[in-house]
PDB file of C-alpha atoms in Angstrom:
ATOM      1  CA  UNK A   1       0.000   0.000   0.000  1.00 78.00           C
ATOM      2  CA  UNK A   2       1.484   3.280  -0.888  1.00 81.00           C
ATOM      3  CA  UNK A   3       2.739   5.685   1.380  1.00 77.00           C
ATOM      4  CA  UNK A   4      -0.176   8.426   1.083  1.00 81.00           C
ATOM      5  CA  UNK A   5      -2.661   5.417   1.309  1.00 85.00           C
ATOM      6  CA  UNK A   6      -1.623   4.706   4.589  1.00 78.00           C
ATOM      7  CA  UNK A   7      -1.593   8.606   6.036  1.00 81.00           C
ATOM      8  CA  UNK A   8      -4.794   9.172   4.551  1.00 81.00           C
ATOM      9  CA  UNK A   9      -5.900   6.046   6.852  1.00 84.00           C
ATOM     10  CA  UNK A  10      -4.121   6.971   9.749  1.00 83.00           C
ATOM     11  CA  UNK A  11      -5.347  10.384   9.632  1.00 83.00           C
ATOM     12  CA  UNK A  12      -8.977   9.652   9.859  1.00 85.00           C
ATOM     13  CA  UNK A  13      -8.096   7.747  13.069  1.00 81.00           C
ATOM     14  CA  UNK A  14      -7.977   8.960  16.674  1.00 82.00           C
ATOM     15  CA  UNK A  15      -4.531   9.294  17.251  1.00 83.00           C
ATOM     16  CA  UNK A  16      -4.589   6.997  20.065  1.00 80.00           C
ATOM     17  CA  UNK A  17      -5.600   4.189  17.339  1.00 82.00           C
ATOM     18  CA  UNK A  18      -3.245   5.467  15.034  1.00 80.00           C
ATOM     19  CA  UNK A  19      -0.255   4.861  16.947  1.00 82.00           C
ATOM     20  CA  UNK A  20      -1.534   1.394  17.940  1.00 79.00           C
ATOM     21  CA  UNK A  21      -1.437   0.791  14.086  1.00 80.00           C
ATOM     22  CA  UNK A  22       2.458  -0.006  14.831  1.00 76.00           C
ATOM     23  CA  UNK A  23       1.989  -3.142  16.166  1.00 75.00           C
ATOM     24  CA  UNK A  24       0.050  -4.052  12.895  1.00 75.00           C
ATOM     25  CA  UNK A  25       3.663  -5.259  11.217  1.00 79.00           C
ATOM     26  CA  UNK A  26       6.254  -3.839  10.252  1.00 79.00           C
ATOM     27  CA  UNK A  27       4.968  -1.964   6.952  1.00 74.00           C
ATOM     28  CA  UNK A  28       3.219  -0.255   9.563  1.00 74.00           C
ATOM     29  CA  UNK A  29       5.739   0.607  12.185  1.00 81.00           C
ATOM     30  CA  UNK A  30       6.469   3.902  11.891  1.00 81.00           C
ATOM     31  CA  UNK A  31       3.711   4.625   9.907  1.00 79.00           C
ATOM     32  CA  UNK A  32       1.975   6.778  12.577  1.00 82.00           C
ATOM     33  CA  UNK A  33       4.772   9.311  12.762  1.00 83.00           C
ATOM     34  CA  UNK A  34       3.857  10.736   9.601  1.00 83.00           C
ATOM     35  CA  UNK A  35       0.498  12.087  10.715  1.00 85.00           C
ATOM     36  CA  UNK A  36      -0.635  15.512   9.751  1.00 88.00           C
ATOM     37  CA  UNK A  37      -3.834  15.488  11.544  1.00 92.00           C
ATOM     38  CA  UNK A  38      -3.660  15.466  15.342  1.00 92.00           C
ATOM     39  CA  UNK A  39      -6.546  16.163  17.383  1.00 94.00           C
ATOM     40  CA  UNK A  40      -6.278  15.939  21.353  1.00 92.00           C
ATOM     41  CA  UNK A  41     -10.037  17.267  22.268  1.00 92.00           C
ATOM     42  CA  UNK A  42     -12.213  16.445  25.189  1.00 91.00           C
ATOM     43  CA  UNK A  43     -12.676  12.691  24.025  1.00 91.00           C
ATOM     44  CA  UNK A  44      -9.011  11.853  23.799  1.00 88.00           C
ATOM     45  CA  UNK A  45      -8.395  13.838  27.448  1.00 87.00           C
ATOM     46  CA  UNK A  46     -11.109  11.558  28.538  1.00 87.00           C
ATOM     47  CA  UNK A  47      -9.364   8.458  27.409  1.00 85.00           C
ATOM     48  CA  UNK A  48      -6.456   9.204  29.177  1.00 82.00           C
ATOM     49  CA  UNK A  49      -7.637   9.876  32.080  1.00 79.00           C
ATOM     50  CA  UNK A  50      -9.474   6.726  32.018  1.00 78.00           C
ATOM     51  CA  UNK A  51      -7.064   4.971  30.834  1.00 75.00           C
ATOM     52  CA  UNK A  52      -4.136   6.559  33.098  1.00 72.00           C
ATOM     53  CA  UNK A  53      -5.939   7.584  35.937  1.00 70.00           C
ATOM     54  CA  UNK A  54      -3.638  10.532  36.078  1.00 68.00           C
ATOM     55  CA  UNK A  55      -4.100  14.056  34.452  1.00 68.00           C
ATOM     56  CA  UNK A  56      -0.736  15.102  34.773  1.00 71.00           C
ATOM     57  CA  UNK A  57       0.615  12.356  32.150  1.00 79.00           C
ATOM     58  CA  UNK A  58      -1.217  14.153  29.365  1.00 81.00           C
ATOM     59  CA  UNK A  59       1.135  16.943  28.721  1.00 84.00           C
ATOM     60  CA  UNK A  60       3.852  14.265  29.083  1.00 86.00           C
ATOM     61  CA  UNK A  61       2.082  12.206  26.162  1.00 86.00           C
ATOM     62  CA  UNK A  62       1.477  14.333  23.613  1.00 89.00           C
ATOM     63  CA  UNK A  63       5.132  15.899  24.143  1.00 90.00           C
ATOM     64  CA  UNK A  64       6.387  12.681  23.558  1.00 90.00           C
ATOM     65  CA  UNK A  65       3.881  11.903  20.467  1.00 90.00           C
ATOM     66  CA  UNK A  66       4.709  15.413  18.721  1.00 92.00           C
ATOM     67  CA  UNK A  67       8.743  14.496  19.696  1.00 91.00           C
ATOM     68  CA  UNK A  68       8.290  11.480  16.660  1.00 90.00           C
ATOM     69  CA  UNK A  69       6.510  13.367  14.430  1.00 90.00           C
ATOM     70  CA  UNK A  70       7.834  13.868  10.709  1.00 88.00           C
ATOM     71  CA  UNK A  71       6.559  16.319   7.945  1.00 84.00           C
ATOM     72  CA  UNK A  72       3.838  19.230   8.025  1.00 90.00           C
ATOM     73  CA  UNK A  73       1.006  19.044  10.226  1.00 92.00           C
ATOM     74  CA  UNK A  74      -2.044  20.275   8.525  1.00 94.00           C
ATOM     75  CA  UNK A  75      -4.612  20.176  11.194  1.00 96.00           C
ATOM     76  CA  UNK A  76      -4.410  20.586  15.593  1.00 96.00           C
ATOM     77  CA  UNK A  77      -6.662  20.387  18.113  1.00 97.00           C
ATOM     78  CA  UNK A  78      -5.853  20.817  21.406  1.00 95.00           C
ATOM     79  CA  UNK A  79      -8.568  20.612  24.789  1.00 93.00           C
ATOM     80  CA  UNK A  80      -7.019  22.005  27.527  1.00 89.00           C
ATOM     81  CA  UNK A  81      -9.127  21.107  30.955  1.00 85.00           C
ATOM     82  CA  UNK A  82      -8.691  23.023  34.238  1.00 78.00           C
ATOM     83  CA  UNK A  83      -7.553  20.277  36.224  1.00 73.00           C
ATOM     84  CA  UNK A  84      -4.373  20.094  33.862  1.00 72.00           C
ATOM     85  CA  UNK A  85      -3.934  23.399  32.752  1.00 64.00           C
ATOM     86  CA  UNK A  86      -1.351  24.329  35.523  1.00 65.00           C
ATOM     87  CA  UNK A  87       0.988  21.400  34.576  1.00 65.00           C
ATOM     88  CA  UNK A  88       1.011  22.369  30.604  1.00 76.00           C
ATOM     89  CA  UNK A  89       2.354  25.754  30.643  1.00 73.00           C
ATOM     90  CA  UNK A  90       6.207  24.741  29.488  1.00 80.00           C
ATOM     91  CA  UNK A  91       4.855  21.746  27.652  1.00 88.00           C
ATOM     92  CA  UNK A  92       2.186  24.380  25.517  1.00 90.00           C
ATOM     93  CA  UNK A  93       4.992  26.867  24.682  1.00 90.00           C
ATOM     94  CA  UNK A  94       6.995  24.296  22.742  1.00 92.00           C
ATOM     95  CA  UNK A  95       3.683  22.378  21.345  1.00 94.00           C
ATOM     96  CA  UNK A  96       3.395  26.260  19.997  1.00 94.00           C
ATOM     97  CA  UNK A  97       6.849  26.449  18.250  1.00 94.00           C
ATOM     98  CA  UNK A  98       6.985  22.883  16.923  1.00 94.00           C
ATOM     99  CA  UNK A  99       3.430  23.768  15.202  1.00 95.00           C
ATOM    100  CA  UNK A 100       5.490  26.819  14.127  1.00 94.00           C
ATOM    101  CA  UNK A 101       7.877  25.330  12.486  1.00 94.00           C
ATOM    102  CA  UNK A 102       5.592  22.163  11.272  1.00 94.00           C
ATOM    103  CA  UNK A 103       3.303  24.803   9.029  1.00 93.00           C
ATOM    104  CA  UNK A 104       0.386  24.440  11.096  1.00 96.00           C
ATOM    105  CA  UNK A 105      -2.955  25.402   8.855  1.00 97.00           C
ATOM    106  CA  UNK A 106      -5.681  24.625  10.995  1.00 98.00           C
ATOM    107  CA  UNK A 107      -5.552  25.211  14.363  1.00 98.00           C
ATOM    108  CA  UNK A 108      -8.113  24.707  17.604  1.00 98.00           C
ATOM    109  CA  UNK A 109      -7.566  25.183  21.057  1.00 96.00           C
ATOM    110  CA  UNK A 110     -10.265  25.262  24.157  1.00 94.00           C
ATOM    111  CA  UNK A 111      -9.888  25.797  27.277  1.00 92.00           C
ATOM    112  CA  UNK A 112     -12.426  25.055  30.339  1.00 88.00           C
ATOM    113  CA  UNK A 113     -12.902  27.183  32.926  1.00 82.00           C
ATOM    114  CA  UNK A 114     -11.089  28.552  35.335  1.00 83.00           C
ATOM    115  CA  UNK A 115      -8.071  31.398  34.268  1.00 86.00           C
ATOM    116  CA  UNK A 116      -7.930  31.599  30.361  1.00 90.00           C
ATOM    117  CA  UNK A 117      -5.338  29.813  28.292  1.00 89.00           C
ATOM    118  CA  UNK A 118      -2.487  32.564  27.964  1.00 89.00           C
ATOM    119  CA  UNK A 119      -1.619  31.897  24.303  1.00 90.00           C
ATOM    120  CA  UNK A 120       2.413  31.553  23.952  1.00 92.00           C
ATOM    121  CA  UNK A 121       3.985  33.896  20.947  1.00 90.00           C
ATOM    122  CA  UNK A 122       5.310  31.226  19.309  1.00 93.00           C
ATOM    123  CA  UNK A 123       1.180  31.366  18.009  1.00 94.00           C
ATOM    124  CA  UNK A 124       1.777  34.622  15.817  1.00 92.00           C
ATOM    125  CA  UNK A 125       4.699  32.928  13.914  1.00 93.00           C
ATOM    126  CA  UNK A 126       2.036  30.204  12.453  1.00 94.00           C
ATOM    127  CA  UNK A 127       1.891  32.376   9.156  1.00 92.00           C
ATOM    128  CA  UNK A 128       0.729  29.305   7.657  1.00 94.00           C
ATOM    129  CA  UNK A 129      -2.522  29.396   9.458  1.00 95.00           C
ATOM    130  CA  UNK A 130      -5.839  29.106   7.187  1.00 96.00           C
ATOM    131  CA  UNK A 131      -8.116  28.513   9.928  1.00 97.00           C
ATOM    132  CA  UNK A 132      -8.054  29.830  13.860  1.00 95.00           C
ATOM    133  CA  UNK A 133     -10.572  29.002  16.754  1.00 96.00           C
ATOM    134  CA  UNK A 134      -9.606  30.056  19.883  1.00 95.00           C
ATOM    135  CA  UNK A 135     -12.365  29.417  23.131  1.00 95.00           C
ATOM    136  CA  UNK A 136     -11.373  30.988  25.967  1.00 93.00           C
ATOM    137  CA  UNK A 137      -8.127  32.123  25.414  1.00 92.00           C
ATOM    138  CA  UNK A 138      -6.009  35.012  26.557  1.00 89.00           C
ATOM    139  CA  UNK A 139      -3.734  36.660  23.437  1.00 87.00           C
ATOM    140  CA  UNK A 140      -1.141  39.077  23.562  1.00 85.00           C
ATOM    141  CA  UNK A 141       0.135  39.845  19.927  1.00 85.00           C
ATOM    142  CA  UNK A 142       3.667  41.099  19.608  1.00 84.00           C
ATOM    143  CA  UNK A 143       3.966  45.283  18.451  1.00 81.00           C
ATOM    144  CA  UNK A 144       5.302  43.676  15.175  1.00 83.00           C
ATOM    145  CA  UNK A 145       2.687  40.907  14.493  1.00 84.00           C
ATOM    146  CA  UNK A 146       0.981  41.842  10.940  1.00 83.00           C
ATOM    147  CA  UNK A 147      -1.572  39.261  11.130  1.00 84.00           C
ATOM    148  CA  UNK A 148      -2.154  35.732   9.513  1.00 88.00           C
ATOM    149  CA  UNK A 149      -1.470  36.511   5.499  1.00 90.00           C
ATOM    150  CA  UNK A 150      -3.494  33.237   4.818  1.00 93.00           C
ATOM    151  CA  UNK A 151      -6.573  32.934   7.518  1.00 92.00           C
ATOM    152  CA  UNK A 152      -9.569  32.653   6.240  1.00 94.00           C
ATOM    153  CA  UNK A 153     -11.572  32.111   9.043  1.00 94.00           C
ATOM    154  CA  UNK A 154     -11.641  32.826  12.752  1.00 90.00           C
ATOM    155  CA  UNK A 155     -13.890  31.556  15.412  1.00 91.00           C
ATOM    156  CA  UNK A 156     -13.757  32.641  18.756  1.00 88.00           C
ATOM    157  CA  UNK A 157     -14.908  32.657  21.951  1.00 88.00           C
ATOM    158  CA  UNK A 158     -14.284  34.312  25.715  1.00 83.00           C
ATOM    159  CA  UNK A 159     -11.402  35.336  24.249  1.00 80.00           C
ATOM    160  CA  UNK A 160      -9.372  37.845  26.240  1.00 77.00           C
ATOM    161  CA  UNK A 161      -6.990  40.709  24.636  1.00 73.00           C
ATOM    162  CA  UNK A 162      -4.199  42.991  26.818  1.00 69.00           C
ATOM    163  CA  UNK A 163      -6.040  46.660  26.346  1.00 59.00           C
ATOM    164  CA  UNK A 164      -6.141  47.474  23.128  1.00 60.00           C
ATOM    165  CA  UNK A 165      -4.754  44.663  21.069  1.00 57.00           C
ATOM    166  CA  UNK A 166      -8.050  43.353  19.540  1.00 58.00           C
ATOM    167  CA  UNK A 167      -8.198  46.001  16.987  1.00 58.00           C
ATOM    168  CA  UNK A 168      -5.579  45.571  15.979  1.00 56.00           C
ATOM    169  CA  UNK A 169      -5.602  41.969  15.712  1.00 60.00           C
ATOM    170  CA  UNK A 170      -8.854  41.952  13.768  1.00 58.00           C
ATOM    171  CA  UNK A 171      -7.625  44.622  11.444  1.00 56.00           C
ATOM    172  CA  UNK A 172      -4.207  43.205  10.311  1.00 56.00           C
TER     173      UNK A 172
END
């Protein structure tokens, strides 16, 4: 099966099941690492924590997933839930620059309650971004950021701005 074939698979999997794909033989080994899509929402929290019983090994996990990771990432999604949040901060900074430097194009981030996700600036060098949604959310855009020359769409919510940054965020 070609190459492509087996991405395109893989990326319509969770990426729990996805990984698991390595044990499948050894065409499909290190098949995973090539995935572009990689969505960590609420149900993939939820599986860890069932399956873990322990919400501070999810920052650990997905550093280590995104450490094996070859070629762009087109599309991630990223739930961030109170009872972790305080762990992730370090951990979220360099999820920010390897998405960076990976050409992220669509990207998704929500946070639960409690004190809003303070958005690293390694965000506003994602210049590849097409598509943004940011839920609850705190953004601080460097004096030189000149927007995202390829979004073309942005969905947002509770999202919080230092003074009077949103402006000019909207407007570039």
């Amino acid at each position: 099966m070609p190459d492509i074939v087996m991405t395109h698979i893989l990326d319509r999997l969770p990426v729990q099941d996805a990984v698991k794909t390595g044990i499948l033989s050894k065409n499909w080994r290190f098949k995973w690492t090539m995935l572009r899509r990689l969505v960590f929402d609420k149900d993939f929290y939820l599986y860890l924590i069932l399956k873990t019983n322990n919400e501070s090994k999810f920052g650990r996990i997905i550093s280590r997933l995104l450490l094996h990771l070859r070629g762009t990432i087109t599309k991630f999604v990223l739930y961030i839930d109170e009872r972790c949040y305080s762990a992730l901060d370090e951990d979220i900074a360099s999820w920010f620059l390897f998405l960076s430097r990976k050409g992220v194009k669509d990207l998704t981030v929500t946070k639960t309650n409690g004190e809003p996700l303070n958005l690293p600036s390694h965000l506003f060098s994602c210049l590849e971004l097409k598509h943004l949604k940011l839920f609850y959310c705190r953004l601080d855009p460097p004096v030189d950021f000149r927007g995202f020359p390829n979004l073309l769409s942005l969905e947002s919510g509770l999202l919080h701005f230092e003074s009077s940054k949103f402006e000019e965020f909207i407007t570039q």
